[in-house]
Tab-separated table of C-alpha atoms in Angstrom:
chain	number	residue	atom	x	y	z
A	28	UNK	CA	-23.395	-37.973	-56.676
A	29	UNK	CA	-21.800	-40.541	-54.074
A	30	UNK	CA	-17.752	-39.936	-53.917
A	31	UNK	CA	-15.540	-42.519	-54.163
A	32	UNK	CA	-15.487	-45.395	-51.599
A	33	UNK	CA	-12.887	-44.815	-48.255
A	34	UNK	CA	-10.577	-47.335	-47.749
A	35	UNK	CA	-10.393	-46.094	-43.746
A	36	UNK	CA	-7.685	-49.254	-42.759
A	37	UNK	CA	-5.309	-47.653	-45.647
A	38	UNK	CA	-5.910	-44.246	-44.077
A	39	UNK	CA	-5.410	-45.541	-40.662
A	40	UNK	CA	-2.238	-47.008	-41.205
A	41	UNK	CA	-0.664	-43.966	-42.846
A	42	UNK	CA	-1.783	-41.479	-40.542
A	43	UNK	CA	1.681	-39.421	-39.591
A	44	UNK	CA	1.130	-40.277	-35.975
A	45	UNK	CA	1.380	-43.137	-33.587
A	46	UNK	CA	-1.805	-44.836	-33.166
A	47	UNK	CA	-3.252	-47.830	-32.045
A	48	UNK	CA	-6.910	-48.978	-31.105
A	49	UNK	CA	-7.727	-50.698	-28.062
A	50	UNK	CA	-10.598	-52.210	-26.737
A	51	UNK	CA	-12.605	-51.233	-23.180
A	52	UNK	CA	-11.133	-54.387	-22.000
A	53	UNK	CA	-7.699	-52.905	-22.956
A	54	UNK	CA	-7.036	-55.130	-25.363
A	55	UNK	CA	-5.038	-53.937	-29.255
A	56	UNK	CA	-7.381	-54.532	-31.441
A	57	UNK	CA	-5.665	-52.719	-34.551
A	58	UNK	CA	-1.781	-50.775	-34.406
A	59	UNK	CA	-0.874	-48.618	-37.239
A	60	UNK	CA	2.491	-48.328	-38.906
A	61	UNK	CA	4.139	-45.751	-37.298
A	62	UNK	CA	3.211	-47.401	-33.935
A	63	UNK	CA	4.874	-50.326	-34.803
A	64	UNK	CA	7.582	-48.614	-35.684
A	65	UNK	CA	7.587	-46.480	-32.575
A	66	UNK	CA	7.083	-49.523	-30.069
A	67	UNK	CA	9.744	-51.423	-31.972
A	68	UNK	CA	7.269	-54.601	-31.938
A	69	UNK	CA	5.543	-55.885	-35.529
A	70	UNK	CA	1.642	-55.628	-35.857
A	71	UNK	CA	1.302	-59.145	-35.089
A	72	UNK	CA	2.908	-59.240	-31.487
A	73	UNK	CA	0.755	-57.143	-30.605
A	74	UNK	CA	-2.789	-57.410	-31.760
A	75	UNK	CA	-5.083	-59.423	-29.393
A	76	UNK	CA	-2.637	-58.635	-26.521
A	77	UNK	CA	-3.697	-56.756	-22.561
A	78	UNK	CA	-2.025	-53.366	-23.094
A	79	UNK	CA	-0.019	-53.973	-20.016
A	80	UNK	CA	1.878	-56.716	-21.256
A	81	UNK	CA	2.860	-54.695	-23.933
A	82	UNK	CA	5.780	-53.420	-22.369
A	83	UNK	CA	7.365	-55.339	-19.373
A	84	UNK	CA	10.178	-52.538	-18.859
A	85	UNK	CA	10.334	-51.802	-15.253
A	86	UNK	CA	11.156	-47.397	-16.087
A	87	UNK	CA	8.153	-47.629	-18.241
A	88	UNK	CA	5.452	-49.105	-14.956
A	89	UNK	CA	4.692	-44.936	-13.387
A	90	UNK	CA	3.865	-44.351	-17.128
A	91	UNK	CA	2.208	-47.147	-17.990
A	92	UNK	CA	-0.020	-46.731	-14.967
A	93	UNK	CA	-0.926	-43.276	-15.839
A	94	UNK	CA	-1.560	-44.392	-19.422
A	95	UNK	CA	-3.725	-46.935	-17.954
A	96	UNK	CA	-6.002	-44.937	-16.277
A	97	UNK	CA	-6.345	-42.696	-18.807
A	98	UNK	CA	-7.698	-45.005	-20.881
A	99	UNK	CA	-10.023	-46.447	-17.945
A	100	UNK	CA	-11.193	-43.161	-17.811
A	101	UNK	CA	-12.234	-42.965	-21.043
A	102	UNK	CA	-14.085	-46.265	-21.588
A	103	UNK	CA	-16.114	-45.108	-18.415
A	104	UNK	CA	-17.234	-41.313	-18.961
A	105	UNK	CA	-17.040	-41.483	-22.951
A	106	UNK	CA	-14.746	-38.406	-22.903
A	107	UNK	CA	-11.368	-37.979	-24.156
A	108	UNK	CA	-8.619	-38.100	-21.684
A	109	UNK	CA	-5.283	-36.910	-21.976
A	110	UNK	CA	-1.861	-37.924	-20.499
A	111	UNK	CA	0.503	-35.072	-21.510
A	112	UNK	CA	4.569	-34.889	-21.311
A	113	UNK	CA	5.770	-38.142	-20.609
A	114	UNK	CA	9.204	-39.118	-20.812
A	115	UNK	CA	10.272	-42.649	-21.750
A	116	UNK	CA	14.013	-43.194	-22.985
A	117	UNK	CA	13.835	-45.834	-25.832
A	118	UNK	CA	16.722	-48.308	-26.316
A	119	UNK	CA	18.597	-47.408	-30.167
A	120	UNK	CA	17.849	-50.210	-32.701
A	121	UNK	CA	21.196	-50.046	-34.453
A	122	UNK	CA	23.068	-49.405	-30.832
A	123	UNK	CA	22.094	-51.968	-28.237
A	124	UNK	CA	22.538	-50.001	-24.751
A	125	UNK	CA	22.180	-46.557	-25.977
A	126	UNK	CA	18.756	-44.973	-24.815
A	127	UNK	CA	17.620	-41.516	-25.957
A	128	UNK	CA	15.677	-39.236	-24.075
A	129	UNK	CA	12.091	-38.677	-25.550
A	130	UNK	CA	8.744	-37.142	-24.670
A	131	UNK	CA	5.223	-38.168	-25.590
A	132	UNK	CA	1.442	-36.697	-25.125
A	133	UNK	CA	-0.562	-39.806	-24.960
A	134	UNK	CA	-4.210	-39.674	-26.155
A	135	UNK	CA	-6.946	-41.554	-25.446
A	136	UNK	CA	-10.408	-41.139	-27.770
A	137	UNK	CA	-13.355	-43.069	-27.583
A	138	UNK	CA	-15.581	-43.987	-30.190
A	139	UNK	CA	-19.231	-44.899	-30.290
A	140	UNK	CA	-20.915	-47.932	-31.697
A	141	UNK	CA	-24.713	-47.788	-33.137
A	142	UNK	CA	-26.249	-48.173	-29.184
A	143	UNK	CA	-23.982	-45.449	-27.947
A	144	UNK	CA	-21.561	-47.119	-26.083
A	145	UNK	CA	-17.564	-46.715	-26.346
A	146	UNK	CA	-16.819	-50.037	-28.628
A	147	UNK	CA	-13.421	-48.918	-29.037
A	148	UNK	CA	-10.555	-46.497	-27.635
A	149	UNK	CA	-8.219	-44.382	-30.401
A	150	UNK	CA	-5.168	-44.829	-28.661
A	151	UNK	CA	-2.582	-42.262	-30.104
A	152	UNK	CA	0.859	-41.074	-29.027
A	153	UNK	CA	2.963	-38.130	-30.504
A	154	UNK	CA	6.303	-37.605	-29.920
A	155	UNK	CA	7.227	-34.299	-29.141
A	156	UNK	CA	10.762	-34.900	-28.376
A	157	UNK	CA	12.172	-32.239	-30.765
A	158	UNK	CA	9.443	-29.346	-29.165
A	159	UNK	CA	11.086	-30.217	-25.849
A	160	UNK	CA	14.226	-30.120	-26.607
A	161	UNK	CA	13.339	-26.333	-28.140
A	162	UNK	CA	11.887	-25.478	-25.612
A	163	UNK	CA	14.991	-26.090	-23.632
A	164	UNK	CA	16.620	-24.216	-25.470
A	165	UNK	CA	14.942	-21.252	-25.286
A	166	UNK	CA	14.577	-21.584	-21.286
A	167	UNK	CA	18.046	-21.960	-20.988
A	168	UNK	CA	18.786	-18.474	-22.717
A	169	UNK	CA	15.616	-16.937	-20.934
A	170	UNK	CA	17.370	-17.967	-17.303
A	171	UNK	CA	20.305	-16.641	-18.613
A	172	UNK	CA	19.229	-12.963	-19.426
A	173	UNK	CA	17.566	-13.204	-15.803
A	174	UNK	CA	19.649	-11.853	-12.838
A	175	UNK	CA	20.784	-14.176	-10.253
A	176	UNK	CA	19.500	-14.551	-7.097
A	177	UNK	CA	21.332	-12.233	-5.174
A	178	UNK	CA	21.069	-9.673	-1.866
A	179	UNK	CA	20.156	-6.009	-3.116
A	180	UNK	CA	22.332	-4.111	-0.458
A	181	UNK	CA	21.692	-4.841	3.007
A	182	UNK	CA	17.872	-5.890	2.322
A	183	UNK	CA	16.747	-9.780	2.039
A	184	UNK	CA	15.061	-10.590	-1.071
A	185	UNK	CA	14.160	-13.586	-3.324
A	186	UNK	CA	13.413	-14.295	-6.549
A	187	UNK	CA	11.853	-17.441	-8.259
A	188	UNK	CA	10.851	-18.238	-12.186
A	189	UNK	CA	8.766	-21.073	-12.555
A	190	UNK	CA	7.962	-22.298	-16.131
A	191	UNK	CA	4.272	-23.500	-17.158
A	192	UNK	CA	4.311	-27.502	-16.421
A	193	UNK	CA	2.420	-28.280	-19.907
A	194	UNK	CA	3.639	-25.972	-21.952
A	195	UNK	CA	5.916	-26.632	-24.935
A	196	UNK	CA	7.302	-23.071	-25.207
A	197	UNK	CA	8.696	-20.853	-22.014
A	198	UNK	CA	7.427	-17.217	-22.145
A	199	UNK	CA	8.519	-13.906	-22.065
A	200	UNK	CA	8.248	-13.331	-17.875
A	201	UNK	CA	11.345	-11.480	-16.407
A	202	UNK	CA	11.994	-9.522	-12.851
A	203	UNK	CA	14.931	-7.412	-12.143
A	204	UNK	CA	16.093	-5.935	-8.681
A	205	UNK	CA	18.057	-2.786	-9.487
A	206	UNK	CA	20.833	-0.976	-6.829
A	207	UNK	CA	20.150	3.162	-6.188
A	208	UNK	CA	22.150	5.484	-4.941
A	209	UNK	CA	21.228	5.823	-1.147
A	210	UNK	CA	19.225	3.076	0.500
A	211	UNK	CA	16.875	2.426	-2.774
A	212	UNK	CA	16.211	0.099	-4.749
A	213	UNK	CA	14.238	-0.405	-7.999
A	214	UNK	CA	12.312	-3.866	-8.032
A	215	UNK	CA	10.523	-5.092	-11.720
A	216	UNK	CA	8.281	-7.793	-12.856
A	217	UNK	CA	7.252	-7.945	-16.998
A	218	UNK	CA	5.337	-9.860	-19.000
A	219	UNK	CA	6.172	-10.139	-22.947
A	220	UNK	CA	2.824	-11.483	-25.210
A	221	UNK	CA	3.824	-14.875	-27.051
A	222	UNK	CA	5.836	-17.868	-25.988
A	223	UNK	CA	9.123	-19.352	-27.124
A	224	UNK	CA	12.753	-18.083	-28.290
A	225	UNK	CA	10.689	-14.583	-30.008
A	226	UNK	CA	9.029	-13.635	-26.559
A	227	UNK	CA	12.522	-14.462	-24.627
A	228	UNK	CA	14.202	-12.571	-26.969
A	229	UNK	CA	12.097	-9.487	-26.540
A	230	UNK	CA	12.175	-10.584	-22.786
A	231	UNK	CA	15.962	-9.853	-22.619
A	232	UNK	CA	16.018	-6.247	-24.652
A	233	UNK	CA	13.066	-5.050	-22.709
A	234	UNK	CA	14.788	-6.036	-19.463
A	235	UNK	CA	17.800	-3.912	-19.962
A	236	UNK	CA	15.725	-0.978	-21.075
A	237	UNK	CA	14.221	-1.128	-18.468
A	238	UNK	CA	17.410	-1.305	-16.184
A	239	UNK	CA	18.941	1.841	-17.321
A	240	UNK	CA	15.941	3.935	-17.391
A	241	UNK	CA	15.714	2.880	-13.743
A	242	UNK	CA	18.756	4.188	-13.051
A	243	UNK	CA	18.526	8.041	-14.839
A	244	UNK	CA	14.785	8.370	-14.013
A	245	UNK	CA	13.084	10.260	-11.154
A	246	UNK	CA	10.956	7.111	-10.287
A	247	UNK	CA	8.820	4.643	-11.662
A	248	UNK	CA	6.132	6.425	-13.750
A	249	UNK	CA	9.481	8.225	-16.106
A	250	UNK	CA	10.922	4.688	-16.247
A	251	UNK	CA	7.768	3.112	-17.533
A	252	UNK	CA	7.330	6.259	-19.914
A	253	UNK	CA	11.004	5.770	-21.695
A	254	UNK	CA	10.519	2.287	-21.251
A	255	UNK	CA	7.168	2.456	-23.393
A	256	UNK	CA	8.710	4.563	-26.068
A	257	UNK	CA	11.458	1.765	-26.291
A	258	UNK	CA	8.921	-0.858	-26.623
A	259	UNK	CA	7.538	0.874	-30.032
A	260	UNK	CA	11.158	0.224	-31.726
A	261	UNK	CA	11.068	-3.655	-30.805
A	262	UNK	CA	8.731	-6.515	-32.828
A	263	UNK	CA	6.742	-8.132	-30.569
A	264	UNK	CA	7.058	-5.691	-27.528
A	265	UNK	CA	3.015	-4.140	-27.769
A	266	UNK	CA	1.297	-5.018	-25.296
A	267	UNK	CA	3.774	-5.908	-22.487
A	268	UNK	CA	2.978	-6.001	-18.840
A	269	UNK	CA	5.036	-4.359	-16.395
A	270	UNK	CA	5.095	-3.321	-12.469
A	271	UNK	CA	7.585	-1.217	-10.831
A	272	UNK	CA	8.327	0.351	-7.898
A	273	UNK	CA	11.059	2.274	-6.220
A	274	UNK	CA	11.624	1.142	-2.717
A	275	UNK	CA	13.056	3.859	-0.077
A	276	UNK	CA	14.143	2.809	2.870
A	277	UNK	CA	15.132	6.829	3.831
A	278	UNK	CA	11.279	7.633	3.976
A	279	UNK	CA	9.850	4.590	4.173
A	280	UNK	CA	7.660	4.699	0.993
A	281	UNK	CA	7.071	2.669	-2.211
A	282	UNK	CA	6.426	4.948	-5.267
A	283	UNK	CA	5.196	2.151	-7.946
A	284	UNK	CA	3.866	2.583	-11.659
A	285	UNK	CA	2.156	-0.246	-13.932
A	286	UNK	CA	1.393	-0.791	-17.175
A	287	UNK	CA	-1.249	-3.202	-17.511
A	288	UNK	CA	0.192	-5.668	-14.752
A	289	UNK	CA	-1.391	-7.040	-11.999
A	290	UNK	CA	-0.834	-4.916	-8.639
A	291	UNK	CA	2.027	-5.334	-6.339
A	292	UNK	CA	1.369	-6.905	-2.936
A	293	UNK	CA	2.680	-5.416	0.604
A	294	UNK	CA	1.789	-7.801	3.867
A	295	UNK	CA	2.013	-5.421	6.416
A	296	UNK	CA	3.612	-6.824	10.060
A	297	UNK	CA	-0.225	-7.226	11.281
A	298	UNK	CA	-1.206	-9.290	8.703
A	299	UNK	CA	-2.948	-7.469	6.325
A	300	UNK	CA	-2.280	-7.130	2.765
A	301	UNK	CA	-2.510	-4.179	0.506
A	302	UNK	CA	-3.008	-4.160	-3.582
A	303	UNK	CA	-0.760	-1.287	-4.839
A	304	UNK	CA	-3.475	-0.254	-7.806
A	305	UNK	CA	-3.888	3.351	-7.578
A	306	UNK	CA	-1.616	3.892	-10.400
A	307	UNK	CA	-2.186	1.699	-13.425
A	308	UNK	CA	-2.059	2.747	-17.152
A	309	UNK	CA	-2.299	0.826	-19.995
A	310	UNK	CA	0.274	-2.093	-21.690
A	311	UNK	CA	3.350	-0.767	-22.848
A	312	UNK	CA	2.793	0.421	-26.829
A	313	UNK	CA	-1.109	-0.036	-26.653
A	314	UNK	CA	-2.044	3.593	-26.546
A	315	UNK	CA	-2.255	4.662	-30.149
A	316	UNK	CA	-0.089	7.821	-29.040
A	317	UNK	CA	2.507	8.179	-26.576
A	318	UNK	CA	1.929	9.417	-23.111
A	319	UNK	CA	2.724	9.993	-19.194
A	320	UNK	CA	2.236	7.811	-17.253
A	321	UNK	CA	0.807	7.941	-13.491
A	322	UNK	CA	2.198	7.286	-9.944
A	323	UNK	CA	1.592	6.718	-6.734
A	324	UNK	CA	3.598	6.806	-3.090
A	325	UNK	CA	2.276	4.200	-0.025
A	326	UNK	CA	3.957	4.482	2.867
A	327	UNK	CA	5.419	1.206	4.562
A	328	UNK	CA	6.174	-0.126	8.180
A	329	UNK	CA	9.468	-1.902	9.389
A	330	UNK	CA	9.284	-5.869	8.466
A	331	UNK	CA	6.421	-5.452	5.712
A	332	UNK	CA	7.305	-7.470	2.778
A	333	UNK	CA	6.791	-6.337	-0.706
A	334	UNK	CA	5.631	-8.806	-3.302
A	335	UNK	CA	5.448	-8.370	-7.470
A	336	UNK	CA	4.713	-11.591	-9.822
A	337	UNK	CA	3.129	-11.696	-12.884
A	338	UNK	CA	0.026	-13.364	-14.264
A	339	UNK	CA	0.808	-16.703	-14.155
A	340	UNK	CA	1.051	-16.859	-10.220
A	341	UNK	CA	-3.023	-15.880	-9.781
A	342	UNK	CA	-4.905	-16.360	-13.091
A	343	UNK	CA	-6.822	-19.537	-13.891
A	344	UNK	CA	-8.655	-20.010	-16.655
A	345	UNK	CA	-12.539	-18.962	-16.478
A	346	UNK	CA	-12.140	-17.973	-13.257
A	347	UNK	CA	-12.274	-13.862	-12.162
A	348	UNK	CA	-8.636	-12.370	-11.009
A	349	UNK	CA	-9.898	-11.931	-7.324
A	350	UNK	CA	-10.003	-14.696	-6.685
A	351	UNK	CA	-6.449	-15.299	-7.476
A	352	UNK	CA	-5.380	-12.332	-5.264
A	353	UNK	CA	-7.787	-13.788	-2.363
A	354	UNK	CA	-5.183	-17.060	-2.571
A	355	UNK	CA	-1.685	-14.670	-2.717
A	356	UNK	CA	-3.521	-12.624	0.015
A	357	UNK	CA	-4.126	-15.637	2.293
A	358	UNK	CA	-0.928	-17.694	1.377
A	359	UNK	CA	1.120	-14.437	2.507
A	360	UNK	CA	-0.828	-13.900	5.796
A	361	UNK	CA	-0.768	-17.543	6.758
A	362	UNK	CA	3.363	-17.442	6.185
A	363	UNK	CA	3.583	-14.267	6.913
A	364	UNK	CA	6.658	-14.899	9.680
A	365	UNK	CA	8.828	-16.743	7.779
A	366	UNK	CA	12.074	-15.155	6.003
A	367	UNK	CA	12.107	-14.262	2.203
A	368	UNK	CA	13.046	-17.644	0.723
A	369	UNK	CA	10.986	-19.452	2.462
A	370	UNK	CA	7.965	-17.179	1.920
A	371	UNK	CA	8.580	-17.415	-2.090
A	372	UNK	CA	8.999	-21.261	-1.591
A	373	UNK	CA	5.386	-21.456	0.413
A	374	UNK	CA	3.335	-18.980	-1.938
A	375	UNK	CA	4.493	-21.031	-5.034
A	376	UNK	CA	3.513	-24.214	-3.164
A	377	UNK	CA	0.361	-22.992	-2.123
A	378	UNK	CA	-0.629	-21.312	-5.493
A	379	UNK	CA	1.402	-23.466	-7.654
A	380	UNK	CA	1.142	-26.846	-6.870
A	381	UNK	CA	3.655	-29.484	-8.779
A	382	UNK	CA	2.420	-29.818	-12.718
A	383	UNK	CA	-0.460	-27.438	-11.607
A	384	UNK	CA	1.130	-24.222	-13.176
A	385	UNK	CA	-0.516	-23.254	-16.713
A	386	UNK	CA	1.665	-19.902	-17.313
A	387	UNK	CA	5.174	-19.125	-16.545
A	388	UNK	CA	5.526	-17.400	-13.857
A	389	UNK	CA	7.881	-14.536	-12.330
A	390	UNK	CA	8.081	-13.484	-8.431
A	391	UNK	CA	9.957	-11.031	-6.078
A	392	UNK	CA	9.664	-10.846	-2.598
A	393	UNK	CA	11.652	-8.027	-0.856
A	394	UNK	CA	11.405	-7.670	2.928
A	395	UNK	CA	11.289	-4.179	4.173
């Protein structure tokens, strides 16, 4: 039995979200209501008109361009296209001269006729203002349970966080530098599963755990062991990343542990690079029981720089993790002379270029 006829221009001007569709030619051919009410312009200014001239305002042109080739792109390969996170302030109706900041993911659909060609584009924009402003929120307390950057004794050392550039929620990346007694120090990089105020939450308490156990253990492996035993106590801690190591400058040596995380880097004075992956145990609280955890010592030579980040600096999607460490390897040899902050400042530009970076991402580089 046949259902009941679809009225698809009543459904199309109550959908929730901002849309509009446009023609190949980039002409409106049909706005909904909620894009009228977002562009502030009635139905009938703006059907029949060239998308450009829908909007005149000289803050909105880089956007507008963007938008525009979006939907170019489109029309030509028949695939959808998407412009995400773009900020345009929009002027208050009932306060002339007061502007509010807002963010938008703009996308651009096209759809098919009878002979297979794009006939029309689905032009649709969602606000995601209030998601922003969240996640600001919760990036703001995540920076704030991070340590500054600081010198750890008499050793240079840097430190950079760099949140995901599309991604609506930070995550649960930390690092830590921690003063021993005698010339040591106890350098940390984590990763908490999830995203958002929950991850940077456990972030914080798995930090400090860490911290003091760092400070009463004999070295890394005990650290990672209490550490792991804390993580079973704390929602949302299973599965957590984490690198360690204990840097002596008395002997020389690095004694580092990891659960799960991807293995430190040292770029020796020659210009080689070593993994440090000869002792790596599972996440923390993945093991159905508790258990030790392993170790292991590698010696070091005078102006070699240590290097722990977490996933976000080398994984990309469908892609296999070597080849991630292949780029840190050669970004480190190819900058290899220049001092800490610098280094951290080239390795991020080299792996991470601007709006390029799909996970947040932790790093510490200690020169030894």
């Amino acid at each position: 039995m046949a259902g009941p006829a679809v009225d698809y221009a009543a459904v199309f001007q109550a959908l929730p979200g901002a849309a509009a569709l446009v023609t190949p030619q980039l002409i409106f051919a049909d706005v909904n209501a909620e894009f009228e009410r977002l562009r502030g312009l009635p139905r009938e200014q703006m059907i029949g008109r060239f998308l450009p001239e829908d909007d005149a305002d000289n803050q909105a042109e880089p956007i507008l361009l963007r938008v525009l080739a979006s939907l170019r792109r489109a029309a030509d390969t028949g695939e959808r296209s998407v412009v995400a996170l773009q900020r345009f302030d929009r002027e208050d109706p009932d306060q002339p001269g007061v502007w509010h900041e807002r963010y938008f993911n703009v996308t651009n659909i096209p759809v098919f006729g009878d002979d297979g060609q794009v006939t029309l584009l689905l032009h649709r924009l969602e606000d995601v203002t209030e998601l922003i402003r969240a996640r600001e929120v919760a990036l703001t307390l995540q920076e704030a349970m991070l340590p500054a950057p600081r010198r750890v004794g008499r050793h240079p050392a840097a430190v950079r966080y760099r949140p995901a550039a599309e991604a609506l929620n930070v995550a649960g990346d930390w690092y830590d530098l921690i003063d021993l007694p005698g010339d040591r120090i106890a350098v940390a990089v984590g990763d908490v599963v999830g995203h958002g105020l929950p991850a940077a939450c456990v972030m914080g308490q798995l930090r400090s755990a860490l911290t003091a156990a760092s400070l009463v253990s004999e070295g890394p492996a005990r650290a990672l062991e209490v550490l792991g035993q804390y993580a079973r106590t704390v929602d949302g801690a299973e599965n957590t990343t984490v690198a360690t190591a204990l840097i002596d400058w008395e002997n020389d040596s690095i004694t580092y542990s990891s659960a799960g995380h991807p293995p430190p880097a040292v770029l020796q004075p020659d210009g080689t690079v070593e993994f440090l992956d000869r002792a790596t145990d599972p996440p923390l609280a993945a093991r159905p029981q508790h258990g030790p955890r392993t170790q292991a010592v590698a010696p070091f030579r005078e102006d070699s720089v240590l290097v722990l980040y977490t996933d976000g600096l080398i994984e990309r999607r469908g892609e296999d993790i070597d080849k991630g460490l292949a780029r840190l390897s050669d970004s480190l040899v190819r900058h290899r002379a220049a001092r800490c902050e610098a280094l951290a400042d080239a390795v991020l530009a080299d792996l991470l270029p601007p709006g390029d970076a799909t996970d947040d991402t932790a790093l510490v580089i200690v020169r030894l």
